[in-house]
């Protein structure tokens, strides 16, 4: 039986991981530490028995030390982060504080409890990072491998790069048992409606414009959040300490293709279920119009990376990881979840800005 501390476990990816872990490892004990900022939501953990949610800041090293000691934590899974690129451009300070200072706070506490004053028992500090630390790719460049030089281009990705380096340093300097995973763009249940997929999905339902940066041809690899959780599970169970693993969805798509897929899937859902027109009367699909009529092109974002792509050869070979969904399958499941959980996302609309 393992005792896990999941930071940011009331956020999008963290909450999905807690649900996944509770389902697949029911004998383990999970404590969630979350500051419950705008993107953290206790409702994301509804229905989970035996999961303890502690509201607190990862920068509070004393609190982290207390939790590690009193709860005999042997595994930290670190999701807590500021992650929205647009927000990092307008307000980078919070990203430096949470992503760099906060990660260092956790590392200090883990070192103290597990190494300096601990029993020497097996432990693991797993750090969840992003493919954005690698920078941008040209159309014919090879996909990001774990050996790719870091070239972050936004305050967000720079802050995540800094945290990655700190995690690596604590392994090589102090012997802390760490792993890092760098993932591609996640989507799925519980995603706060400021990111592209939930924002555009809900805009389609409410007849609001779909603002497309530049020419819409920026390319991303899309990863369903449950596939990501499966990858993290494999890293925790069989990943080698000190190693980094790239986790991707194998779905390298231009943003414009993703948006068109969103529109087409929403239109098909309205055709299959006439009751949706009554629920969402402002949707073009409720009025016999295509959802893609909402598309509008806007000025490109500053420092907008052109292409990301994940080479997951290492994770496939060492961990046996493979994504289980195509984007079409994953988005259809995601749309079905949002349609079935209007009570979850409806209160969040006032908190979310129409940005991505």
Short mmCIF file of C-alpha atoms in Angstrom, two decimals:
data_model
loop_
_atom_site.label_atom_id
_atom_site.label_comp_id
_atom_site.label_asym_id
_atom_site.label_seq_id
_atom_site.Cartn_x
_atom_site.Cartn_y
_atom_site.Cartn_z
CA UNK A 1 0.00 0.00 0.00
CA UNK A 2 1.30 3.45 -0.96
CA UNK A 3 0.59 6.80 0.64
CA UNK A 4 0.38 9.50 -2.04
CA UNK A 5 0.42 13.27 -1.82
CA UNK A 6 -1.05 14.69 -5.04
CA UNK A 7 -0.39 18.42 -5.42
CA UNK A 8 -2.90 20.29 -7.55
CA UNK A 9 -5.19 17.30 -7.24
CA UNK A 10 -8.35 19.41 -7.46
CA UNK A 11 -7.32 20.79 -10.85
CA UNK A 12 -7.93 19.34 -14.28
CA UNK A 13 -5.18 16.74 -14.76
CA UNK A 14 -4.61 16.20 -11.06
CA UNK A 15 -8.26 15.37 -10.36
CA UNK A 16 -8.39 12.97 -13.28
CA UNK A 17 -5.29 11.28 -11.90
CA UNK A 18 -6.84 10.96 -8.44
CA UNK A 19 -9.95 9.34 -9.94
CA UNK A 20 -7.76 7.05 -12.07
CA UNK A 21 -5.52 6.06 -9.16
CA UNK A 22 -8.44 5.42 -6.80
CA UNK A 23 -10.01 3.14 -9.39
CA UNK A 24 -6.85 1.18 -10.17
CA UNK A 25 -5.20 1.21 -6.73
CA UNK A 26 -8.08 1.20 -4.24
CA UNK A 27 -5.92 0.15 -1.29
CA UNK A 28 -3.64 3.20 -1.54
CA UNK A 29 -4.22 6.32 0.54
CA UNK A 30 -4.38 9.62 -1.34
CA UNK A 31 -4.03 13.10 0.14
CA UNK A 32 -4.67 16.06 -2.17
CA UNK A 33 -2.94 19.39 -1.51
CA UNK A 34 -4.47 22.21 -3.55
CA UNK A 35 -4.56 25.99 -3.11
CA UNK A 36 -8.03 26.02 -4.75
CA UNK A 37 -7.26 28.97 -6.98
CA UNK A 38 -9.58 29.72 -9.92
CA UNK A 39 -8.82 26.40 -11.66
CA UNK A 40 -8.99 24.22 -8.55
CA UNK A 41 -12.43 22.86 -7.75
CA UNK A 42 -13.37 20.57 -4.85
CA UNK A 43 -16.28 19.31 -6.96
CA UNK A 44 -13.72 17.62 -9.21
CA UNK A 45 -13.18 15.08 -6.42
CA UNK A 46 -16.86 14.33 -5.76
CA UNK A 47 -17.65 10.65 -5.43
CA UNK A 48 -14.22 9.65 -4.15
CA UNK A 49 -14.10 7.90 -0.81
CA UNK A 50 -10.96 7.99 1.29
CA UNK A 51 -9.39 10.94 -0.52
CA UNK A 52 -8.53 13.78 1.83
CA UNK A 53 -8.44 17.30 0.37
CA UNK A 54 -6.20 19.79 2.17
CA UNK A 55 -6.44 23.43 1.07
CA UNK A 56 -2.93 24.83 1.14
CA UNK A 57 -0.08 26.30 -0.85
CA UNK A 58 2.88 24.23 -2.04
CA UNK A 59 5.05 27.23 -1.17
CA UNK A 60 4.20 26.56 2.49
CA UNK A 61 7.14 24.24 3.16
CA UNK A 62 6.20 23.72 6.80
CA UNK A 63 2.75 22.49 5.79
CA UNK A 64 4.24 20.09 3.25
CA UNK A 65 6.70 18.76 5.83
CA UNK A 66 3.83 18.22 8.27
CA UNK A 67 1.79 16.30 5.72
CA UNK A 68 4.72 14.13 4.67
CA UNK A 69 5.51 13.25 8.27
CA UNK A 70 2.08 12.84 9.82
CA UNK A 71 0.65 10.90 6.88
CA UNK A 72 3.74 8.78 6.22
CA UNK A 73 3.76 9.90 2.57
CA UNK A 74 6.07 7.88 0.34
CA UNK A 75 5.02 9.21 -3.07
CA UNK A 76 4.52 12.79 -4.28
CA UNK A 77 2.83 13.33 -7.62
CA UNK A 78 3.31 17.00 -8.42
CA UNK A 79 0.70 18.55 -10.72
CA UNK A 80 0.27 21.93 -9.01
CA UNK A 81 1.16 24.65 -11.52
CA UNK A 82 0.07 27.80 -13.24
CA UNK A 83 -0.39 26.55 -16.78
CA UNK A 84 -2.21 29.02 -19.01
CA UNK A 85 0.15 30.63 -21.52
CA UNK A 86 -1.94 33.75 -22.09
CA UNK A 87 -2.10 34.40 -18.35
CA UNK A 88 1.68 33.99 -18.13
CA UNK A 89 2.16 36.73 -20.73
CA UNK A 90 0.04 39.26 -18.84
CA UNK A 91 1.06 38.16 -15.32
CA UNK A 92 4.30 36.13 -15.21
CA UNK A 93 5.03 36.63 -11.50
CA UNK A 94 2.51 34.01 -10.37
CA UNK A 95 4.09 31.47 -12.72
CA UNK A 96 7.55 31.98 -11.28
CA UNK A 97 6.20 31.75 -7.73
CA UNK A 98 4.09 28.63 -8.16
CA UNK A 99 6.06 26.71 -10.75
CA UNK A 100 9.61 27.40 -9.58
CA UNK A 101 9.44 28.48 -5.94
CA UNK A 102 6.58 26.06 -5.21
CA UNK A 103 8.39 23.10 -6.76
CA UNK A 104 11.51 23.96 -4.78
CA UNK A 105 9.43 24.08 -1.59
CA UNK A 106 8.20 20.54 -2.24
CA UNK A 107 11.69 19.30 -3.04
CA UNK A 108 13.09 20.79 0.16
CA UNK A 109 10.39 19.15 2.24
CA UNK A 110 10.84 15.80 0.50
CA UNK A 111 14.60 15.92 1.01
CA UNK A 112 14.22 16.73 4.69
CA UNK A 113 11.60 14.07 5.47
CA UNK A 114 12.85 11.30 3.21
CA UNK A 115 16.61 11.76 3.27
CA UNK A 116 17.88 14.03 6.05
CA UNK A 117 15.63 12.86 8.90
CA UNK A 118 13.81 9.98 7.23
CA UNK A 119 14.14 6.24 7.48
CA UNK A 120 15.61 5.75 4.04
CA UNK A 121 12.52 3.86 2.90
CA UNK A 122 11.69 3.79 -0.82
CA UNK A 123 10.11 6.98 -2.05
CA UNK A 124 9.27 8.76 -5.29
CA UNK A 125 8.87 12.39 -6.28
CA UNK A 126 7.16 12.53 -9.65
CA UNK A 127 7.10 15.88 -11.42
CA UNK A 128 4.54 16.51 -14.17
CA UNK A 129 5.82 18.90 -16.83
CA UNK A 130 5.08 19.95 -20.40
CA UNK A 131 6.42 19.57 -23.92
CA UNK A 132 6.47 23.39 -24.16
CA UNK A 133 9.86 23.47 -22.40
CA UNK A 134 11.42 22.21 -25.64
CA UNK A 135 10.41 25.26 -27.66
CA UNK A 136 9.01 25.24 -31.17
CA UNK A 137 9.52 22.88 -34.11
CA UNK A 138 9.68 23.56 -37.81
CA UNK A 139 7.36 21.59 -40.10
CA UNK A 140 10.01 18.97 -40.89
CA UNK A 141 11.88 18.86 -37.58
CA UNK A 142 11.92 15.58 -35.64
CA UNK A 143 9.55 15.31 -32.70
CA UNK A 144 10.67 16.20 -29.19
CA UNK A 145 12.76 13.46 -27.59
CA UNK A 146 13.86 13.56 -23.97
CA UNK A 147 17.34 14.64 -25.09
CA UNK A 148 16.03 17.74 -26.90
CA UNK A 149 17.62 20.98 -25.72
CA UNK A 150 15.31 23.17 -23.67
CA UNK A 151 14.24 26.33 -25.50
CA UNK A 152 11.17 27.75 -23.70
CA UNK A 153 9.51 30.70 -25.41
CA UNK A 154 6.85 31.90 -22.94
CA UNK A 155 6.98 32.80 -19.24
CA UNK A 156 4.90 29.69 -18.60
CA UNK A 157 7.24 27.30 -20.37
CA UNK A 158 10.30 29.03 -18.91
CA UNK A 159 8.94 28.56 -15.40
CA UNK A 160 8.25 24.88 -16.08
CA UNK A 161 11.74 24.46 -17.50
CA UNK A 162 13.16 25.94 -14.30
CA UNK A 163 11.17 23.49 -12.19
CA UNK A 164 12.33 20.56 -14.34
CA UNK A 165 15.94 21.54 -13.74
CA UNK A 166 15.40 21.79 -9.99
CA UNK A 167 13.91 18.29 -9.88
CA UNK A 168 16.85 16.91 -11.83
CA UNK A 169 19.31 18.72 -9.56
CA UNK A 170 17.79 17.29 -6.39
CA UNK A 171 18.31 13.80 -7.78
CA UNK A 172 21.90 14.30 -8.87
CA UNK A 173 22.96 16.40 -5.88
CA UNK A 174 21.05 14.85 -2.98
CA UNK A 175 19.97 11.45 -4.28
CA UNK A 176 16.23 12.16 -4.15
CA UNK A 177 14.33 9.48 -6.07
CA UNK A 178 12.64 11.54 -8.79
CA UNK A 179 11.04 11.09 -12.18
CA UNK A 180 9.71 13.68 -14.62
CA UNK A 181 7.17 13.36 -17.41
CA UNK A 182 6.72 15.92 -20.19
CA UNK A 183 3.28 15.69 -21.73
CA UNK A 184 1.57 17.15 -24.76
CA UNK A 185 -1.74 19.10 -24.80
CA UNK A 186 -4.30 17.42 -22.53
CA UNK A 187 -8.07 17.46 -22.92
CA UNK A 188 -10.97 15.65 -21.27
CA UNK A 189 -13.29 15.89 -18.23
CA UNK A 190 -12.87 18.61 -15.58
CA UNK A 191 -10.85 20.98 -17.80
CA UNK A 192 -11.39 24.59 -16.79
CA UNK A 193 -13.10 26.47 -19.66
CA UNK A 194 -10.23 28.75 -20.61
CA UNK A 195 -8.29 26.18 -22.65
CA UNK A 196 -9.00 25.67 -26.33
CA UNK A 197 -11.15 22.54 -26.29
CA UNK A 198 -13.60 23.28 -23.43
CA UNK A 199 -13.72 26.98 -24.37
CA UNK A 200 -14.60 26.29 -27.99
CA UNK A 201 -16.97 23.46 -27.08
CA UNK A 202 -18.94 25.73 -24.73
CA UNK A 203 -18.78 28.64 -27.19
CA UNK A 204 -20.38 26.38 -29.79
CA UNK A 205 -23.18 25.57 -27.35
CA UNK A 206 -23.78 29.26 -26.59
CA UNK A 207 -23.35 30.75 -30.06
CA UNK A 208 -20.19 32.65 -29.16
CA UNK A 209 -17.31 33.32 -31.53
CA UNK A 210 -14.45 30.87 -31.92
CA UNK A 211 -11.34 33.10 -31.97
CA UNK A 212 -8.54 31.42 -33.93
CA UNK A 213 -5.02 32.76 -33.47
CA UNK A 214 -3.17 33.69 -36.67
CA UNK A 215 -3.84 31.28 -39.53
CA UNK A 216 -4.89 28.44 -37.22
CA UNK A 217 -2.09 26.20 -38.42
CA UNK A 218 -0.14 25.97 -35.15
CA UNK A 219 0.31 22.25 -34.56
CA UNK A 220 -0.04 20.40 -31.25
CA UNK A 221 -0.01 16.79 -30.15
CA UNK A 222 -3.30 16.03 -28.37
CA UNK A 223 -3.45 13.67 -25.40
CA UNK A 224 -6.62 12.51 -23.66
CA UNK A 225 -6.16 13.05 -19.94
CA UNK A 226 -6.93 9.42 -19.05
CA UNK A 227 -4.18 8.27 -21.41
CA UNK A 228 -1.89 10.74 -19.65
CA UNK A 229 -2.85 9.28 -16.26
CA UNK A 230 -2.07 5.81 -17.55
CA UNK A 231 1.36 7.05 -18.63
CA UNK A 232 2.06 8.58 -15.22
CA UNK A 233 0.99 5.34 -13.55
CA UNK A 234 3.54 3.46 -15.64
CA UNK A 235 6.28 5.95 -14.76
CA UNK A 236 5.51 5.55 -11.06
CA UNK A 237 5.45 1.76 -11.20
CA UNK A 238 8.35 0.94 -13.52
CA UNK A 239 10.09 4.23 -14.44
CA UNK A 240 13.74 4.55 -13.49
CA UNK A 241 14.64 7.17 -10.85
CA UNK A 242 16.36 10.19 -12.35
CA UNK A 243 14.77 9.66 -15.76
CA UNK A 244 12.46 11.80 -17.87
CA UNK A 245 9.71 10.32 -20.04
CA UNK A 246 7.73 12.05 -22.78
CA UNK A 247 4.02 11.16 -22.81
CA UNK A 248 2.09 12.01 -25.95
CA UNK A 249 -1.20 11.22 -27.59
CA UNK A 250 0.15 10.41 -31.05
CA UNK A 251 -2.32 12.94 -32.51
CA UNK A 252 -0.33 15.77 -34.12
CA UNK A 253 -2.96 18.17 -35.48
CA UNK A 254 -3.22 21.82 -36.56
CA UNK A 255 -5.44 23.92 -34.31
CA UNK A 256 -7.77 24.57 -37.23
CA UNK A 257 -8.33 20.83 -37.68
CA UNK A 258 -9.08 20.47 -33.97
CA UNK A 259 -11.59 23.34 -34.11
CA UNK A 260 -13.30 21.89 -37.17
CA UNK A 261 -13.52 18.51 -35.41
CA UNK A 262 -15.12 20.22 -32.40
CA UNK A 263 -17.68 21.94 -34.62
CA UNK A 264 -18.52 18.81 -36.59
CA UNK A 265 -18.89 16.66 -33.47
CA UNK A 266 -21.18 19.22 -31.82
CA UNK A 267 -23.30 19.37 -34.99
CA UNK A 268 -23.62 15.57 -35.05
CA UNK A 269 -24.62 15.53 -31.38
CA UNK A 270 -27.45 18.01 -32.04
CA UNK A 271 -28.63 15.95 -35.01
CA UNK A 272 -28.68 12.79 -32.91
CA UNK A 273 -30.36 14.37 -29.86
CA UNK A 274 -33.10 16.93 -30.59
CA UNK A 275 -33.36 17.83 -26.88
CA UNK A 276 -30.03 19.66 -27.13
CA UNK A 277 -31.68 22.42 -29.18
CA UNK A 278 -33.98 23.22 -26.27
CA UNK A 279 -31.11 23.15 -23.78
CA UNK A 280 -28.84 25.35 -25.89
CA UNK A 281 -31.08 27.48 -28.13
CA UNK A 282 -28.29 29.95 -28.99
CA UNK A 283 -26.13 27.26 -30.57
CA UNK A 284 -25.97 27.48 -34.38
CA UNK A 285 -26.67 23.75 -34.44
CA UNK A 286 -29.99 24.43 -32.67
CA UNK A 287 -30.93 26.76 -35.55
CA UNK A 288 -29.92 24.45 -38.37
CA UNK A 289 -26.62 26.23 -38.96
CA UNK A 290 -23.11 24.76 -38.84
CA UNK A 291 -21.09 25.48 -35.72
CA UNK A 292 -18.09 26.44 -37.82
CA UNK A 293 -19.96 29.62 -38.79
CA UNK A 294 -18.68 30.92 -35.44
CA UNK A 295 -15.03 30.78 -36.53
CA UNK A 296 -13.17 34.08 -36.58
CA UNK A 297 -9.47 34.74 -37.06
CA UNK A 298 -7.72 37.06 -34.61
CA UNK A 299 -4.24 38.48 -34.18
CA UNK A 300 -1.71 35.83 -33.25
CA UNK A 301 -0.51 35.45 -29.68
CA UNK A 302 2.89 36.88 -28.76
CA UNK A 303 5.61 34.21 -28.90
CA UNK A 304 3.17 31.59 -30.21
CA UNK A 305 5.12 28.37 -30.83
CA UNK A 306 4.39 26.98 -34.26
CA UNK A 307 4.57 23.24 -33.68
CA UNK A 308 4.95 20.70 -30.89
CA UNK A 309 5.33 16.98 -31.46
CA UNK A 310 6.18 14.20 -28.98
CA UNK A 311 8.57 11.32 -29.59
CA UNK A 312 7.37 8.75 -27.06
CA UNK A 313 9.75 5.97 -28.12
CA UNK A 314 11.35 5.84 -24.68
CA UNK A 315 8.03 5.57 -22.83
CA UNK A 316 6.81 2.88 -25.23
CA UNK A 317 10.01 0.86 -24.95
CA UNK A 318 10.74 1.17 -21.22
CA UNK A 319 7.24 1.51 -19.78
CA UNK A 320 4.98 -0.20 -22.31
CA UNK A 321 3.03 3.05 -22.69
CA UNK A 322 0.75 3.68 -25.65
CA UNK A 323 -2.19 6.11 -26.00
CA UNK A 324 -5.52 4.35 -26.36
CA UNK A 325 -7.61 6.97 -28.19
CA UNK A 326 -7.59 8.86 -31.45
CA UNK A 327 -8.52 12.51 -31.15
CA UNK A 328 -11.92 11.89 -32.74
CA UNK A 329 -12.71 9.17 -30.20
CA UNK A 330 -11.37 11.18 -27.27
CA UNK A 331 -13.21 14.35 -28.16
CA UNK A 332 -16.51 12.53 -28.70
CA UNK A 333 -16.14 11.13 -25.17
CA UNK A 334 -15.23 14.59 -23.87
CA UNK A 335 -18.27 16.24 -25.47
CA UNK A 336 -20.52 13.56 -24.01
CA UNK A 337 -19.07 14.26 -20.55
CA UNK A 338 -19.62 18.02 -20.82
CA UNK A 339 -23.18 17.55 -22.06
CA UNK A 340 -23.90 15.20 -19.14
CA UNK A 341 -22.25 17.46 -16.55
CA UNK A 342 -23.69 20.92 -17.18
CA UNK A 343 -24.06 21.42 -13.43
CA UNK A 344 -20.27 21.14 -13.14
CA UNK A 345 -19.25 23.67 -15.79
CA UNK A 346 -22.14 26.14 -15.61
CA UNK A 347 -20.85 27.85 -12.39
CA UNK A 348 -17.37 28.18 -13.91
CA UNK A 349 -18.37 30.29 -16.90
CA UNK A 350 -18.34 33.51 -14.91
CA UNK A 351 -14.82 32.72 -13.67
CA UNK A 352 -13.40 31.92 -17.09
CA UNK A 353 -12.24 34.61 -19.49
CA UNK A 354 -12.78 34.08 -23.19
CA UNK A 355 -9.13 33.51 -23.85
CA UNK A 356 -7.03 30.49 -24.57
#
